[in-house]
mmCIF file of C-alpha atoms and ligand atoms in Angstrom:
data_model
loop_
_atom_site.group_PDB
_atom_site.id
_atom_site.type_symbol
_atom_site.label_atom_id
_atom_site.label_comp_id
_atom_site.label_asym_id
_atom_site.label_seq_id
_atom_site.Cartn_x
_atom_site.Cartn_y
_atom_site.Cartn_z
ATOM 1 C CA UNK A 1 2.551 15.694 -42.288
ATOM 2 C CA UNK A 2 2.602 17.361 -45.722
ATOM 3 C CA UNK A 3 0.698 20.536 -46.517
ATOM 4 C CA UNK A 4 -1.755 18.868 -48.870
ATOM 5 C CA UNK A 5 -2.920 16.524 -46.132
ATOM 6 C CA UNK A 6 -3.129 19.338 -43.594
ATOM 7 C CA UNK A 7 -5.394 21.270 -45.945
ATOM 8 C CA UNK A 8 -7.496 18.209 -46.555
ATOM 9 C CA UNK A 9 -7.883 17.673 -42.831
ATOM 10 C CA UNK A 10 -9.122 21.234 -42.479
ATOM 11 C CA UNK A 11 -11.515 21.018 -45.427
ATOM 12 C CA UNK A 12 -13.136 17.704 -44.699
ATOM 13 C CA UNK A 13 -13.011 18.288 -40.987
ATOM 14 C CA UNK A 14 -10.899 15.471 -39.714
ATOM 15 C CA UNK A 15 -9.235 15.338 -36.352
ATOM 16 C CA UNK A 16 -5.636 14.275 -37.060
ATOM 17 C CA UNK A 17 -3.962 11.849 -34.686
ATOM 18 C CA UNK A 18 -0.249 11.261 -35.266
ATOM 19 C CA UNK A 19 0.994 7.870 -34.099
ATOM 20 C CA UNK A 20 4.653 6.885 -34.251
ATOM 21 C CA UNK A 21 5.603 3.632 -35.952
ATOM 22 C CA UNK A 22 8.173 1.659 -34.036
ATOM 23 C CA UNK A 23 9.989 -0.384 -36.658
ATOM 24 C CA UNK A 24 9.375 -0.986 -40.340
ATOM 25 C CA UNK A 25 6.080 -2.062 -41.847
ATOM 26 C CA UNK A 26 6.260 -4.787 -44.494
ATOM 27 C CA UNK A 27 4.296 -4.708 -47.761
ATOM 28 C CA UNK A 28 2.040 -7.363 -46.239
ATOM 29 C CA UNK A 29 1.429 -5.160 -43.151
ATOM 30 C CA UNK A 30 0.524 -2.262 -45.432
ATOM 31 C CA UNK A 31 -1.972 -4.329 -47.364
ATOM 32 C CA UNK A 32 -3.558 -5.444 -44.089
ATOM 33 C CA UNK A 33 -3.887 -1.832 -42.971
ATOM 34 C CA UNK A 34 -5.560 -1.090 -46.307
ATOM 35 C CA UNK A 35 -7.991 -3.989 -45.839
ATOM 36 C CA UNK A 36 -8.894 -2.847 -42.321
ATOM 37 C CA UNK A 37 -9.607 0.753 -43.323
ATOM 38 C CA UNK A 38 -11.431 -0.287 -46.527
ATOM 39 C CA UNK A 39 -14.199 -1.498 -44.239
ATOM 40 C CA UNK A 40 -14.921 2.138 -43.329
ATOM 41 C CA UNK A 41 -15.925 5.180 -45.377
ATOM 42 C CA UNK A 42 -12.951 7.451 -46.203
ATOM 43 C CA UNK A 43 -15.019 10.450 -45.179
ATOM 44 C CA UNK A 44 -15.342 8.860 -41.712
ATOM 45 C CA UNK A 45 -11.832 7.609 -41.074
ATOM 46 C CA UNK A 46 -8.680 7.178 -43.128
ATOM 47 C CA UNK A 47 -4.924 7.217 -42.732
ATOM 48 C CA UNK A 48 -1.706 8.401 -44.258
ATOM 49 C CA UNK A 49 1.565 6.650 -43.783
ATOM 50 C CA UNK A 50 5.147 7.846 -44.079
ATOM 51 C CA UNK A 51 8.457 6.279 -43.003
ATOM 52 C CA UNK A 52 8.032 6.572 -39.260
ATOM 53 C CA UNK A 53 4.672 8.259 -38.829
ATOM 54 C CA UNK A 54 1.147 7.079 -39.162
ATOM 55 C CA UNK A 55 -1.536 9.785 -39.233
ATOM 56 C CA UNK A 56 -5.086 8.838 -38.469
ATOM 57 C CA UNK A 57 -7.696 11.165 -40.017
ATOM 58 C CA UNK A 58 -10.721 10.879 -37.860
ATOM 59 C CA UNK A 59 -14.172 12.291 -38.415
ATOM 60 C CA UNK A 60 -16.387 9.592 -36.951
ATOM 61 C CA UNK A 61 -16.250 5.844 -36.460
ATOM 62 C CA UNK A 62 -18.115 2.878 -35.061
ATOM 63 C CA UNK A 63 -15.439 2.195 -32.454
ATOM 64 C CA UNK A 64 -16.675 -1.285 -31.561
ATOM 65 C CA UNK A 65 -16.631 -2.281 -35.254
ATOM 66 C CA UNK A 66 -13.103 -0.913 -35.651
ATOM 67 C CA UNK A 67 -11.913 -2.851 -32.609
ATOM 68 C CA UNK A 68 -13.533 -6.047 -33.898
ATOM 69 C CA UNK A 69 -12.067 -5.584 -37.398
ATOM 70 C CA UNK A 70 -8.606 -5.013 -35.999
ATOM 71 C CA UNK A 71 -8.949 -8.039 -33.733
ATOM 72 C CA UNK A 72 -9.845 -10.252 -36.734
ATOM 73 C CA UNK A 73 -6.754 -9.152 -38.643
ATOM 74 C CA UNK A 74 -4.534 -9.635 -35.606
ATOM 75 C CA UNK A 75 -4.964 -13.395 -35.994
ATOM 76 C CA UNK A 76 -3.288 -13.156 -39.433
ATOM 77 C CA UNK A 77 0.475 -13.317 -39.810
ATOM 78 C CA UNK A 78 1.511 -9.748 -39.108
ATOM 79 C CA UNK A 79 4.703 -8.165 -37.894
ATOM 80 C CA UNK A 80 5.346 -6.990 -34.339
ATOM 81 C CA UNK A 81 5.499 -3.428 -35.715
ATOM 82 C CA UNK A 82 1.968 -3.629 -37.100
ATOM 83 C CA UNK A 83 0.700 -5.358 -33.980
ATOM 84 C CA UNK A 84 2.025 -2.484 -31.883
ATOM 85 C CA UNK A 85 0.605 0.114 -34.262
ATOM 86 C CA UNK A 86 -2.851 -1.486 -34.194
ATOM 87 C CA UNK A 87 -2.801 -1.516 -30.371
ATOM 88 C CA UNK A 88 -1.776 2.136 -30.349
ATOM 89 C CA UNK A 89 -4.633 3.058 -32.719
ATOM 90 C CA UNK A 90 -7.144 1.428 -30.373
ATOM 91 C CA UNK A 91 -5.706 2.928 -27.224
ATOM 92 C CA UNK A 92 -5.445 6.418 -28.787
ATOM 93 C CA UNK A 93 -9.111 6.285 -29.779
ATOM 94 C CA UNK A 94 -10.096 4.833 -26.430
ATOM 95 C CA UNK A 95 -8.391 7.705 -24.626
ATOM 96 C CA UNK A 96 -10.560 10.303 -26.399
ATOM 97 C CA UNK A 97 -13.372 10.821 -23.933
ATOM 98 C CA UNK A 98 -15.041 13.792 -25.639
ATOM 99 C CA UNK A 99 -17.155 12.810 -28.600
ATOM 100 C CA UNK A 100 -20.737 12.947 -29.826
ATOM 101 C CA UNK A 101 -22.839 9.925 -30.715
ATOM 102 C CA UNK A 102 -24.766 9.207 -33.885
ATOM 103 C CA UNK A 103 -26.205 5.698 -33.926
ATOM 104 C CA UNK A 104 -23.243 3.426 -33.265
ATOM 105 C CA UNK A 105 -20.722 6.013 -34.420
ATOM 106 C CA UNK A 106 -18.604 8.228 -32.227
ATOM 107 C CA UNK A 107 -18.388 11.733 -33.701
ATOM 108 C CA UNK A 108 -15.035 13.381 -33.133
ATOM 109 C CA UNK A 109 -15.491 16.546 -35.181
ATOM 110 C CA UNK A 110 -18.162 19.230 -34.962
ATOM 111 C CA UNK A 111 -20.271 17.305 -32.444
ATOM 112 C CA UNK A 112 -20.187 20.150 -29.934
ATOM 113 C CA UNK A 113 -21.000 22.950 -32.394
ATOM 114 C CA UNK A 114 -24.734 23.054 -31.755
ATOM 115 C CA UNK A 115 -24.094 23.455 -28.030
ATOM 116 C CA UNK A 116 -22.013 26.614 -28.539
ATOM 117 C CA UNK A 117 -23.872 29.564 -27.053
ATOM 118 C CA UNK A 118 -23.301 32.978 -28.574
ATOM 119 C CA UNK A 119 -22.466 35.658 -25.981
ATOM 120 C CA UNK A 120 -22.156 33.017 -23.274
ATOM 121 C CA UNK A 121 -20.372 35.303 -20.748
ATOM 122 C CA UNK A 122 -22.965 38.064 -21.050
ATOM 123 C CA UNK A 123 -25.817 35.600 -20.711
ATOM 124 C CA UNK A 124 -24.192 34.073 -17.637
ATOM 125 C CA UNK A 125 -23.956 37.518 -16.093
ATOM 126 C CA UNK A 126 -27.602 38.199 -16.882
ATOM 127 C CA UNK A 127 -28.622 34.936 -15.288
ATOM 128 C CA UNK A 128 -26.607 35.880 -12.182
ATOM 129 C CA UNK A 129 -24.747 32.590 -11.781
ATOM 130 C CA UNK A 130 -24.597 31.155 -8.266
ATOM 131 C CA UNK A 131 -26.832 34.041 -7.202
ATOM 132 C CA UNK A 132 -27.236 32.439 -3.758
ATOM 133 C CA UNK A 133 -23.516 32.911 -3.020
ATOM 134 C CA UNK A 134 -22.267 35.879 -4.962
ATOM 135 C CA UNK A 135 -22.909 38.408 -2.213
ATOM 136 C CA UNK A 136 -20.923 36.443 0.348
ATOM 137 C CA UNK A 137 -18.480 38.462 2.430
ATOM 138 C CA UNK A 138 -15.966 35.793 3.446
ATOM 139 C CA UNK A 139 -12.589 37.248 4.339
ATOM 140 C CA UNK A 140 -9.998 36.627 1.628
ATOM 141 C CA UNK A 141 -7.158 36.573 4.166
ATOM 142 C CA UNK A 142 -6.059 33.018 4.876
ATOM 143 C CA UNK A 143 -4.260 31.986 8.048
ATOM 144 C CA UNK A 144 -1.662 29.399 8.984
ATOM 145 C CA UNK A 145 -2.801 26.521 11.135
ATOM 146 C CA UNK A 146 -0.726 26.192 14.360
ATOM 147 C CA UNK A 147 1.922 23.455 14.062
ATOM 148 C CA UNK A 148 0.469 21.511 17.046
ATOM 149 C CA UNK A 149 -2.585 20.518 14.995
ATOM 150 C CA UNK A 150 -0.740 19.445 11.852
ATOM 151 C CA UNK A 151 -0.627 15.723 11.015
ATOM 152 C CA UNK A 152 -2.619 14.853 14.122
ATOM 153 C CA UNK A 153 -5.536 12.579 14.962
ATOM 154 C CA UNK A 154 -7.627 14.373 17.578
ATOM 155 C CA UNK A 155 -10.107 12.507 19.716
ATOM 156 C CA UNK A 156 -13.323 14.236 20.810
ATOM 157 C CA UNK A 157 -16.496 15.883 19.635
ATOM 158 C CA UNK A 158 -15.740 17.800 16.432
ATOM 159 C CA UNK A 159 -17.907 20.659 17.579
ATOM 160 C CA UNK A 160 -15.558 21.320 20.512
ATOM 161 C CA UNK A 161 -12.278 20.644 18.716
ATOM 162 C CA UNK A 162 -13.031 22.666 15.561
ATOM 163 C CA UNK A 163 -13.707 25.740 17.718
ATOM 164 C CA UNK A 164 -9.984 25.781 18.578
ATOM 165 C CA UNK A 165 -8.858 26.058 14.942
ATOM 166 C CA UNK A 166 -8.281 29.499 13.352
ATOM 167 C CA UNK A 167 -10.542 31.033 10.686
ATOM 168 C CA UNK A 168 -9.597 30.443 7.025
ATOM 169 C CA UNK A 169 -6.902 27.843 7.688
ATOM 170 C CA UNK A 170 -7.978 24.573 5.990
ATOM 171 C CA UNK A 171 -7.662 23.840 2.244
ATOM 172 C CA UNK A 172 -9.930 20.832 1.893
ATOM 173 C CA UNK A 173 -12.463 19.133 4.113
ATOM 174 C CA UNK A 174 -13.437 15.665 2.968
ATOM 175 C CA UNK A 175 -15.800 13.780 5.201
ATOM 176 C CA UNK A 176 -18.598 11.327 5.583
ATOM 177 C CA UNK A 177 -20.756 12.171 8.604
ATOM 178 C CA UNK A 178 -22.780 9.565 10.451
ATOM 179 C CA UNK A 179 -25.866 9.006 8.282
ATOM 180 C CA UNK A 180 -28.365 8.545 11.157
ATOM 181 C CA UNK A 181 -29.080 4.996 9.938
ATOM 182 C CA UNK A 182 -28.840 3.358 13.360
ATOM 183 C CA UNK A 183 -25.384 1.866 12.759
ATOM 184 C CA UNK A 184 -23.372 0.495 15.665
ATOM 185 C CA UNK A 185 -20.572 3.001 16.142
ATOM 186 C CA UNK A 186 -18.236 2.625 19.126
ATOM 187 C CA UNK A 187 -18.895 5.855 21.036
ATOM 188 C CA UNK A 188 -22.147 7.319 19.888
ATOM 189 C CA UNK A 189 -25.610 6.451 18.705
ATOM 190 C CA UNK A 190 -26.559 6.757 15.067
ATOM 191 C CA UNK A 191 -30.321 7.110 15.322
ATOM 192 C CA UNK A 192 -31.564 10.510 16.426
ATOM 193 C CA UNK A 193 -34.687 12.423 15.703
ATOM 194 C CA UNK A 194 -33.910 13.931 12.276
ATOM 195 C CA UNK A 195 -34.197 17.540 13.406
ATOM 196 C CA UNK A 196 -31.817 16.942 16.289
ATOM 197 C CA UNK A 197 -29.436 15.130 13.933
ATOM 198 C CA UNK A 198 -29.354 17.984 11.389
ATOM 199 C CA UNK A 199 -29.021 20.649 14.087
ATOM 200 C CA UNK A 200 -25.910 18.957 15.471
ATOM 201 C CA UNK A 201 -24.488 18.318 12.012
ATOM 202 C CA UNK A 202 -25.054 21.910 10.939
ATOM 203 C CA UNK A 203 -23.389 23.325 14.023
ATOM 204 C CA UNK A 204 -20.312 21.239 13.088
ATOM 205 C CA UNK A 205 -20.588 22.383 9.455
ATOM 206 C CA UNK A 206 -20.760 26.041 10.637
ATOM 207 C CA UNK A 207 -17.339 25.541 12.209
ATOM 208 C CA UNK A 208 -16.098 23.803 9.055
ATOM 209 C CA UNK A 209 -17.155 26.778 6.951
ATOM 210 C CA UNK A 210 -15.457 29.199 9.336
ATOM 211 C CA UNK A 211 -12.107 27.375 9.286
ATOM 212 C CA UNK A 212 -12.124 26.719 5.538
ATOM 213 C CA UNK A 213 -9.712 28.945 3.601
ATOM 214 C CA UNK A 214 -11.026 31.412 1.039
ATOM 215 C CA UNK A 215 -10.985 29.186 -2.064
ATOM 216 C CA UNK A 216 -11.125 26.058 0.125
ATOM 217 C CA UNK A 217 -13.489 23.184 -0.537
ATOM 218 C CA UNK A 218 -15.774 21.046 1.576
ATOM 219 C CA UNK A 219 -16.798 17.721 0.095
ATOM 220 C CA UNK A 220 -19.399 15.659 1.900
ATOM 221 C CA UNK A 221 -20.055 12.017 1.116
ATOM 222 C CA UNK A 222 -23.636 11.226 2.031
ATOM 223 C CA UNK A 223 -26.172 8.496 1.507
ATOM 224 C CA UNK A 224 -29.760 9.541 2.145
ATOM 225 C CA UNK A 225 -31.904 7.266 4.298
ATOM 226 C CA UNK A 226 -34.357 6.387 1.568
ATOM 227 C CA UNK A 227 -36.533 4.321 3.880
ATOM 228 C CA UNK A 228 -37.187 7.476 5.975
ATOM 229 C CA UNK A 229 -37.792 9.587 2.858
ATOM 230 C CA UNK A 230 -35.107 12.039 3.998
ATOM 231 C CA UNK A 231 -33.041 13.442 1.085
ATOM 232 C CA UNK A 232 -30.021 14.232 3.303
ATOM 233 C CA UNK A 233 -27.865 15.175 0.297
ATOM 234 C CA UNK A 234 -30.372 17.879 -0.712
ATOM 235 C CA UNK A 235 -30.881 19.090 2.851
ATOM 236 C CA UNK A 236 -27.122 19.387 3.413
ATOM 237 C CA UNK A 237 -26.605 21.071 0.026
ATOM 238 C CA UNK A 238 -29.371 23.554 0.775
ATOM 239 C CA UNK A 239 -27.719 24.352 4.063
ATOM 240 C CA UNK A 240 -24.363 25.107 2.439
ATOM 241 C CA UNK A 241 -26.094 27.256 -0.187
ATOM 242 C CA UNK A 242 -27.913 29.143 2.577
ATOM 243 C CA UNK A 243 -24.474 29.747 4.091
ATOM 244 C CA UNK A 244 -23.380 31.184 0.717
ATOM 245 C CA UNK A 245 -20.944 28.486 -0.320
ATOM 246 C CA UNK A 246 -20.798 27.835 -4.067
ATOM 247 C CA UNK A 247 -22.060 24.429 -5.205
ATOM 248 C CA UNK A 248 -19.292 23.140 -7.454
ATOM 249 C CA UNK A 249 -21.056 19.951 -8.350
ATOM 250 C CA UNK A 250 -21.933 16.454 -7.328
ATOM 251 C CA UNK A 251 -20.182 13.135 -7.809
ATOM 252 C CA UNK A 252 -22.209 9.995 -8.025
ATOM 253 C CA UNK A 253 -20.282 7.227 -6.298
ATOM 254 C CA UNK A 254 -21.519 4.058 -7.991
ATOM 255 C CA UNK A 255 -20.939 1.154 -5.603
ATOM 256 C CA UNK A 256 -22.777 -1.419 -7.717
ATOM 257 C CA UNK A 257 -24.384 -2.991 -4.672
ATOM 258 C CA UNK A 258 -28.031 -3.241 -3.720
ATOM 259 C CA UNK A 259 -29.124 -1.796 -0.426
ATOM 260 C CA UNK A 260 -32.198 -3.936 0.216
ATOM 261 C CA UNK A 261 -34.186 -6.953 -0.924
ATOM 262 C CA UNK A 262 -36.991 -6.352 -3.411
ATOM 263 C CA UNK A 263 -39.666 -6.935 -0.799
ATOM 264 C CA UNK A 264 -38.009 -5.224 2.151
ATOM 265 C CA UNK A 265 -40.158 -2.111 1.962
ATOM 266 C CA UNK A 266 -42.983 -0.883 -0.241
ATOM 267 C CA UNK A 267 -45.191 -2.923 -2.501
ATOM 268 C CA UNK A 268 -44.211 -5.937 -4.618
ATOM 269 C CA UNK A 269 -45.127 -5.698 -8.318
ATOM 270 C CA UNK A 270 -47.719 -3.039 -7.641
ATOM 271 C CA UNK A 271 -47.758 0.713 -8.274
ATOM 272 C CA UNK A 272 -49.304 1.184 -4.846
ATOM 273 C CA UNK A 273 -45.953 1.927 -3.140
ATOM 274 C CA UNK A 274 -42.897 0.631 -5.025
ATOM 275 C CA UNK A 275 -39.627 1.129 -3.183
ATOM 276 C CA UNK A 276 -36.786 2.572 -5.258
ATOM 277 C CA UNK A 277 -33.385 0.951 -4.920
ATOM 278 C CA UNK A 278 -30.049 2.709 -5.082
ATOM 279 C CA UNK A 279 -26.580 1.375 -5.730
ATOM 280 C CA UNK A 280 -24.818 4.698 -5.228
ATOM 281 C CA UNK A 281 -24.012 7.483 -2.783
ATOM 282 C CA UNK A 282 -23.372 11.179 -3.363
ATOM 283 C CA UNK A 283 -20.416 13.496 -2.916
ATOM 284 C CA UNK A 284 -21.548 17.120 -2.676
ATOM 285 C CA UNK A 285 -18.803 19.634 -3.428
ATOM 286 C CA UNK A 286 -18.858 23.211 -2.121
ATOM 287 C CA UNK A 287 -16.374 26.100 -2.383
ATOM 288 C CA UNK A 288 -15.859 29.036 -0.075
ATOM 289 C CA UNK A 289 -15.783 32.428 -1.823
ATOM 290 C CA UNK A 290 -14.424 31.351 -5.201
ATOM 291 C CA UNK A 291 -14.402 28.303 -7.466
ATOM 292 C CA UNK A 292 -10.669 28.620 -8.113
ATOM 293 C CA UNK A 293 -8.171 27.306 -5.626
ATOM 294 C CA UNK A 294 -4.625 28.583 -5.541
ATOM 295 C CA UNK A 295 -1.702 26.185 -5.450
ATOM 296 C CA UNK A 296 1.745 25.690 -6.912
ATOM 297 C CA UNK A 297 2.067 23.907 -10.249
ATOM 298 C CA UNK A 298 4.743 21.601 -8.853
ATOM 299 C CA UNK A 299 2.262 20.448 -6.194
ATOM 300 C CA UNK A 300 -0.189 19.014 -8.723
ATOM 301 C CA UNK A 301 -0.031 15.216 -8.600
ATOM 302 C CA UNK A 302 -2.968 14.154 -10.756
ATOM 303 C CA UNK A 303 -1.971 12.545 -14.074
ATOM 304 C CA UNK A 304 -3.515 13.403 -17.437
ATOM 305 C CA UNK A 305 -5.332 10.061 -17.582
ATOM 306 C CA UNK A 306 -6.641 10.363 -14.027
ATOM 307 C CA UNK A 307 -7.872 13.895 -14.720
ATOM 308 C CA UNK A 308 -9.679 12.891 -17.906
ATOM 309 C CA UNK A 309 -11.283 9.930 -16.145
ATOM 310 C CA UNK A 310 -12.219 11.569 -12.854
ATOM 311 C CA UNK A 311 -13.797 14.781 -14.147
ATOM 312 C CA UNK A 312 -16.561 12.554 -15.462
ATOM 313 C CA UNK A 313 -18.441 12.686 -12.237
ATOM 314 C CA UNK A 314 -19.768 9.153 -11.994
ATOM 315 C CA UNK A 315 -17.159 7.106 -10.178
ATOM 316 C CA UNK A 316 -17.475 3.379 -10.134
ATOM 317 C CA UNK A 317 -15.676 2.210 -6.988
ATOM 318 C CA UNK A 318 -16.472 -0.898 -4.948
ATOM 319 C CA UNK A 319 -17.409 -0.324 -1.296
ATOM 320 C CA UNK A 320 -14.702 -0.776 1.342
ATOM 321 C CA UNK A 321 -14.143 -4.500 1.948
ATOM 322 C CA UNK A 322 -12.049 -4.308 5.145
ATOM 323 C CA UNK A 323 -14.647 -2.925 7.543
ATOM 324 C CA UNK A 324 -14.578 -6.121 9.643
ATOM 325 C CA UNK A 325 -10.817 -5.885 10.016
ATOM 326 C CA UNK A 326 -11.155 -2.308 11.328
ATOM 327 C CA UNK A 327 -14.379 -3.055 13.221
ATOM 328 C CA UNK A 328 -15.992 0.064 11.753
ATOM 329 C CA UNK A 329 -19.450 -0.122 10.145
ATOM 330 C CA UNK A 330 -19.235 2.719 7.630
ATOM 331 C CA UNK A 331 -15.813 3.306 6.077
ATOM 332 C CA UNK A 332 -15.322 4.666 2.609
ATOM 333 C CA UNK A 333 -12.662 3.105 0.355
ATOM 334 C CA UNK A 334 -9.176 4.588 -0.018
ATOM 335 C CA UNK A 335 -9.706 4.927 -3.771
ATOM 336 C CA UNK A 336 -12.567 7.389 -3.153
ATOM 337 C CA UNK A 337 -10.408 9.568 -0.894
ATOM 338 C CA UNK A 338 -7.487 9.297 -3.327
ATOM 339 C CA UNK A 339 -9.554 10.654 -6.218
ATOM 340 C CA UNK A 340 -11.039 13.469 -4.124
ATOM 341 C CA UNK A 341 -7.675 14.573 -2.787
ATOM 342 C CA UNK A 342 -5.849 14.478 -6.111
ATOM 343 C CA UNK A 343 -8.663 16.166 -8.065
ATOM 344 C CA UNK A 344 -9.484 18.897 -5.545
ATOM 345 C CA UNK A 345 -6.291 19.644 -3.613
ATOM 346 C CA UNK A 346 -2.574 20.184 -4.080
ATOM 347 C CA UNK A 347 0.251 18.334 -2.357
ATOM 348 C CA UNK A 348 1.112 19.896 1.021
ATOM 349 C CA UNK A 349 -2.424 21.331 1.380
ATOM 350 C CA UNK A 350 -4.093 20.938 4.781
ATOM 351 C CA UNK A 351 -6.822 18.284 4.608
ATOM 352 C CA UNK A 352 -9.338 17.832 7.431
ATOM 353 C CA UNK A 353 -11.830 15.071 8.148
ATOM 354 C CA UNK A 354 -14.059 15.999 11.138
ATOM 355 C CA UNK A 355 -15.666 12.496 11.103
ATOM 356 C CA UNK A 356 -12.461 10.637 10.445
ATOM 357 C CA UNK A 357 -13.522 7.165 11.672
ATOM 358 C CA UNK A 358 -10.586 4.771 11.343
ATOM 359 C CA UNK A 359 -8.714 7.325 9.272
ATOM 360 C CA UNK A 360 -9.206 6.639 5.572
ATOM 361 C CA UNK A 361 -8.908 10.343 4.699
ATOM 362 C CA UNK A 362 -5.879 10.954 6.906
ATOM 363 C CA UNK A 363 -4.108 7.799 5.649
ATOM 364 C CA UNK A 364 -4.611 8.809 2.005
ATOM 365 C CA UNK A 365 -3.592 12.402 2.800
ATOM 366 C CA UNK A 366 -0.335 11.105 4.275
ATOM 367 C CA UNK A 367 0.551 8.823 1.371
ATOM 368 C CA UNK A 368 -0.247 11.581 -1.142
ATOM 369 C CA UNK A 369 1.941 14.160 0.670
ATOM 370 C CA UNK A 370 -0.829 16.335 2.060
ATOM 371 C CA UNK A 371 -0.837 17.606 5.633
ATOM 372 C CA UNK A 372 -3.832 16.427 7.630
ATOM 373 C CA UNK A 373 -6.049 16.639 10.703
ATOM 374 C CA UNK A 374 -8.499 13.872 11.588
ATOM 375 C CA UNK A 375 -11.131 14.103 14.327
ATOM 376 C CA UNK A 376 -13.345 11.352 15.702
ATOM 377 C CA UNK A 377 -15.386 11.028 18.851
ATOM 378 C CA UNK A 378 -14.387 7.396 19.377
ATOM 379 C CA UNK A 379 -11.032 6.729 21.110
ATOM 380 C CA UNK A 380 -10.986 3.234 19.580
ATOM 381 C CA UNK A 381 -11.353 4.566 16.016
ATOM 382 C CA UNK A 382 -8.732 7.247 16.675
ATOM 383 C CA UNK A 383 -6.250 4.618 17.851
ATOM 384 C CA UNK A 384 -6.888 2.634 14.696
ATOM 385 C CA UNK A 385 -6.434 5.738 12.553
ATOM 386 C CA UNK A 386 -3.059 6.371 14.221
ATOM 387 C CA UNK A 387 -1.992 2.733 13.780
ATOM 388 C CA UNK A 388 -2.947 2.971 10.113
ATOM 389 C CA UNK A 389 -0.765 6.057 9.669
ATOM 390 C CA UNK A 390 2.106 4.163 11.258
ATOM 391 C CA UNK A 391 1.904 1.451 8.597
ATOM 392 C CA UNK A 392 3.326 3.881 6.038
ATOM 393 C CA UNK A 393 7.077 3.858 5.632
ATOM 394 C CA UNK A 394 7.627 7.596 6.012
HETATM 395 C C1 SAM B 1 -19.410 7.459 8.439
HETATM 396 S S1 SAM B 1 -18.226 7.337 9.684
HETATM 397 C C2 SAM B 1 -16.758 7.905 8.894
HETATM 398 C C3 SAM B 1 -15.873 6.776 8.477
HETATM 399 C C4 SAM B 1 -14.595 7.215 7.776
HETATM 400 N N1 SAM B 1 -14.864 7.898 6.548
HETATM 401 C C5 SAM B 1 -13.669 6.027 7.513
HETATM 402 O O1 SAM B 1 -13.463 5.665 6.328
HETATM 403 O O2 SAM B 1 -13.186 5.438 8.480
HETATM 404 C C6 SAM B 1 -18.665 8.650 10.764
HETATM 405 C C7 SAM B 1 -17.773 8.803 11.973
HETATM 406 O O3 SAM B 1 -18.180 9.974 12.699
HETATM 407 C C8 SAM B 1 -17.862 9.775 14.067
HETATM 408 N N2 SAM B 1 -18.625 10.794 14.835
HETATM 409 C C9 SAM B 1 -19.947 10.844 15.087
HETATM 410 N N3 SAM B 1 -20.265 11.970 15.744
HETATM 411 C C10 SAM B 1 -19.109 12.668 15.899
HETATM 412 C C11 SAM B 1 -18.785 13.926 16.487
HETATM 413 N N4 SAM B 1 -19.723 14.693 17.052
HETATM 414 N N5 SAM B 1 -17.499 14.336 16.438
HETATM 415 C C12 SAM B 1 -16.530 13.564 15.876
HETATM 416 N N6 SAM B 1 -16.795 12.362 15.316
HETATM 417 C C13 SAM B 1 -18.053 11.915 15.327
HETATM 418 C C14 SAM B 1 -18.223 8.320 14.313
HETATM 419 O O4 SAM B 1 -17.522 7.790 15.415
HETATM 420 C C15 SAM B 1 -17.825 7.663 12.981
HETATM 421 O O5 SAM B 1 -16.568 7.058 13.063
#
């Protein structure tokens, strides 16, 4: 791009997006490009074209209008080269996930200025960020897990089995405990008095915290039992905070399903006691000792596109559809485990699921080159988890 244009981009505040042209644009193509961009203000969006490079100068744009305009011109007689260029323009813009909004326009420049906080670091220190966890005295010395436990499905009560594992030896725990909904699991009941339920769960979580490495993460998928008015996700999060883990955040797993009929509980069309409906579950993410996890660069397997998509912490993933096939009432889908593992762990890390069910976590850990340990109290589920691992080719 020439210097004049660079200066202009700086002065008028454009974001410049270079796009390569594959082929040669005809005069007709060029006049079509002109017609498309004439529909927009030059101070919002414009372009410069040279032999093999097309530079988009972007300040703000009504993206839907741009897409529609381009679509209209695509029906005209245009060359393959222009067709490809127009597709690239749309996909480049679509891949920009950080922008402000003003009416229908996406703002690409200066939209985040007003949110800049002067002296942010000092203010953070004054506020005492994650005050509930910053006096924790977890050991920073991590240990190796004995070989006998690696890549194994272990059958039994997690409370007993976890006690055998060394302190600070697990990189990532991803799990979905029984929710106490009254589901029909093979080997245990799922409807206890709530206090008894949480006491048992917390004694298992105490072991999880102990065996987690310094810098390790525990991620719990949980759906509260709304009909009992028990916010399990808050209760569990509070427990981890009391144990001085750092709350890294929360992912909303949007399942797009409805969990009850309108009239199942509460009042119908009356403020007396309306029942709120949820189509999502939560993933609560906690870190031991530090937010940063160490790992080798060559063991990162998340792609740029996956990273950009998944750090937006509302994940739209359909519920698992094969629960009948596995005869398990509460599996999570492989896609959920895949995202968690790739976003929060490195290849060859040790991943543990202490409520492994039919082995979704351990299966995904295996196919993504992590080492794993899965525990479940049901021998039938453990057998299925092992059979599932054996379906992989390696
Ligand atoms: C919500 S399910 C997990 C399902 C799993 N995520 C999957 O996709 O297959 C909870 C599992 O915890 C197991 N479980 C319940 N209490 C347990 C305990 N004390 N120790 C180990 N597993 C237990 C149940 O058998 C059940 O399979």
